[in-house]
Amino acid sequence: MNFDFSALNFETIDSNINAYPDMFLNQNGVTFTKKVLEDLSYPAYVLCLLDAKARVFAIRSCKPKGEQKGVVTISNKNLLDPLRAVTGEDWIPGKRYRVRGFWVADAKTMCFDLNEGVQEDFRPVTPSNDAE
């Protein structure tokens, strides 16, 4: 078969980018997608904010750090307990919930309306061939 590879007009697909600034909350912690970190300029530290009455959680960048590359999971009880208290009986314990974030540019803050949380199944773990 004769094929002219150079005639093709390929575009690079960056599979490392999550298109959405999502937060995942489950029994073990809170995980933020890479898009959240990108929008916050890969912070070394964040300030966690919670409006319990409105059920809105937010994180604000405190200090940028270029080494942050992937998702971030926080399993600190001081963060999880207030979030679980706010979500209350609406969210089933032991289940995972996704909340789409929205960027508030003038406050340089990523906000998550906990009223918009969607229950999700955990992604299946695929076996790795690296263990040989």
Coordinates of C-alpha atoms in Angstrom, one line a residue:
M1 CA 0.0 0.0 0.0
N2 CA 1.4 3.4 -1.0
F3 CA 0.4 6.2 1.4
D4 CA 1.5 9.8 1.4
F5 CA 1.7 10.6 5.1
S6 CA 3.1 14.1 4.4
A7 CA -0.2 15.0 2.7
L8 CA -2.2 14.8 5.9
N9 CA -2.9 17.9 8.0
F10 CA -2.7 16.6 11.6
E11 CA -3.5 18.7 14.6
T12 CA -2.1 17.8 18.0
I13 CA -4.6 16.6 20.6
D14 CA -3.7 17.4 24.1
S15 CA -5.2 14.5 26.1
N16 CA -3.8 15.9 29.4
I17 CA -6.2 18.8 29.5
N18 CA -9.6 18.5 31.2
A19 CA -11.9 20.9 29.4
Y20 CA -14.0 21.5 32.5
P21 CA -13.1 23.0 35.9
D22 CA -14.7 20.2 38.0
M23 CA -14.5 19.4 41.6
F24 CA -15.2 15.8 42.8
L25 CA -16.4 15.2 46.4
N26 CA -16.5 11.8 48.0
Q27 CA -16.0 10.2 51.4
N28 CA -12.2 10.3 51.0
G29 CA -11.6 13.9 49.8
V30 CA -12.1 16.7 47.4
T31 CA -10.4 16.5 44.0
F32 CA -10.0 19.4 41.5
T33 CA -9.3 18.8 37.8
K34 CA -6.3 20.2 36.1
K35 CA -8.5 22.9 34.5
V36 CA -9.2 24.3 37.9
L37 CA -5.5 24.5 38.6
E38 CA -4.8 26.1 35.3
D39 CA -7.4 28.8 35.8
L40 CA -5.9 29.5 39.3
S41 CA -2.4 29.6 37.7
Y42 CA -1.2 26.4 39.5
P43 CA -1.2 27.8 43.1
A44 CA 1.0 26.5 45.8
Y45 CA -1.6 27.4 48.4
V46 CA -5.4 28.1 48.1
L47 CA -7.8 29.9 50.4
C48 CA -11.0 27.8 50.8
L49 CA -14.3 29.7 51.1
L50 CA -17.8 28.4 51.9
D51 CA -21.1 30.2 51.9
A52 CA -23.1 27.5 53.8
K53 CA -26.5 29.3 53.3
A54 CA -26.1 29.6 49.5
R55 CA -24.3 26.3 49.4
V56 CA -21.4 27.7 47.3
F57 CA -17.8 26.6 47.9
A58 CA -14.8 28.5 46.4
I59 CA -11.1 28.4 46.2
R60 CA -8.8 31.4 45.6
S61 CA -5.2 31.2 44.6
C62 CA -2.8 32.5 47.3
K63 CA 0.6 31.9 45.7
P64 CA 1.5 30.6 42.2
K65 CA 3.8 27.6 41.8
G66 CA 4.9 26.3 38.5
E67 CA 5.7 22.7 39.6
Q68 CA 2.0 21.7 40.0
K69 CA 1.1 19.5 37.1
G70 CA -1.9 17.2 37.7
V71 CA -5.1 17.0 39.7
V72 CA -5.1 17.9 43.4
T73 CA -6.9 15.9 46.1
I74 CA -7.5 17.4 49.6
S75 CA -8.5 14.9 52.3
N76 CA -8.3 17.4 55.2
K77 CA -11.1 16.9 57.7
N78 CA -11.3 20.7 58.2
L79 CA -12.4 21.0 54.6
L80 CA -14.5 17.8 54.2
D81 CA -16.7 18.2 57.3
P82 CA -18.1 21.6 56.4
L83 CA -18.7 20.5 52.8
R84 CA -20.5 17.4 53.9
A85 CA -22.5 19.4 56.4
V86 CA -23.7 21.8 53.7
T87 CA -24.6 19.0 51.2
G88 CA -26.4 17.2 54.0
E89 CA -29.0 14.5 53.2
D90 CA -29.1 15.6 49.5
W91 CA -25.9 13.7 48.8
I92 CA -25.7 10.0 49.6
P93 CA -22.7 9.1 51.8
G94 CA -20.1 7.0 50.0
K95 CA -21.1 8.3 46.6
R96 CA -19.0 10.6 44.4
Y97 CA -20.4 13.9 43.2
R98 CA -19.1 16.2 40.5
V99 CA -19.6 20.0 40.6
R100 CA -18.8 22.1 37.6
G101 CA -16.8 25.2 38.6
F102 CA -17.2 28.8 37.3
W103 CA -14.5 31.4 37.2
V104 CA -15.1 34.8 38.8
A105 CA -12.4 36.8 37.1
D106 CA -12.5 40.0 39.2
A107 CA -12.2 38.0 42.4
K108 CA -9.7 35.5 40.8
T109 CA -11.7 32.8 42.4
M110 CA -13.1 29.4 41.2
C111 CA -16.6 28.8 42.6
F112 CA -18.6 25.6 42.9
D113 CA -22.4 25.7 43.4
L114 CA -23.0 22.7 45.5
N115 CA -26.7 22.8 44.6
E116 CA -25.5 21.7 41.1
G117 CA -23.7 18.5 42.2
V118 CA -24.3 15.5 40.1
Q119 CA -23.8 11.9 41.4
E120 CA -21.3 9.9 39.4
D121 CA -20.0 6.4 39.3
F122 CA -16.3 5.9 40.1
R123 CA -14.2 5.3 37.0
P124 CA -13.0 1.6 36.9
V125 CA -9.4 1.0 37.7
T126 CA -7.6 -0.6 34.8
P127 CA -4.7 -3.0 35.6
S128 CA -1.2 -1.7 34.9
N129 CA 1.5 -3.7 33.1
D130 CA 4.1 -1.7 35.0
A131 CA 4.1 -4.1 38.0
E132 CA 6.2 -6.7 36.2

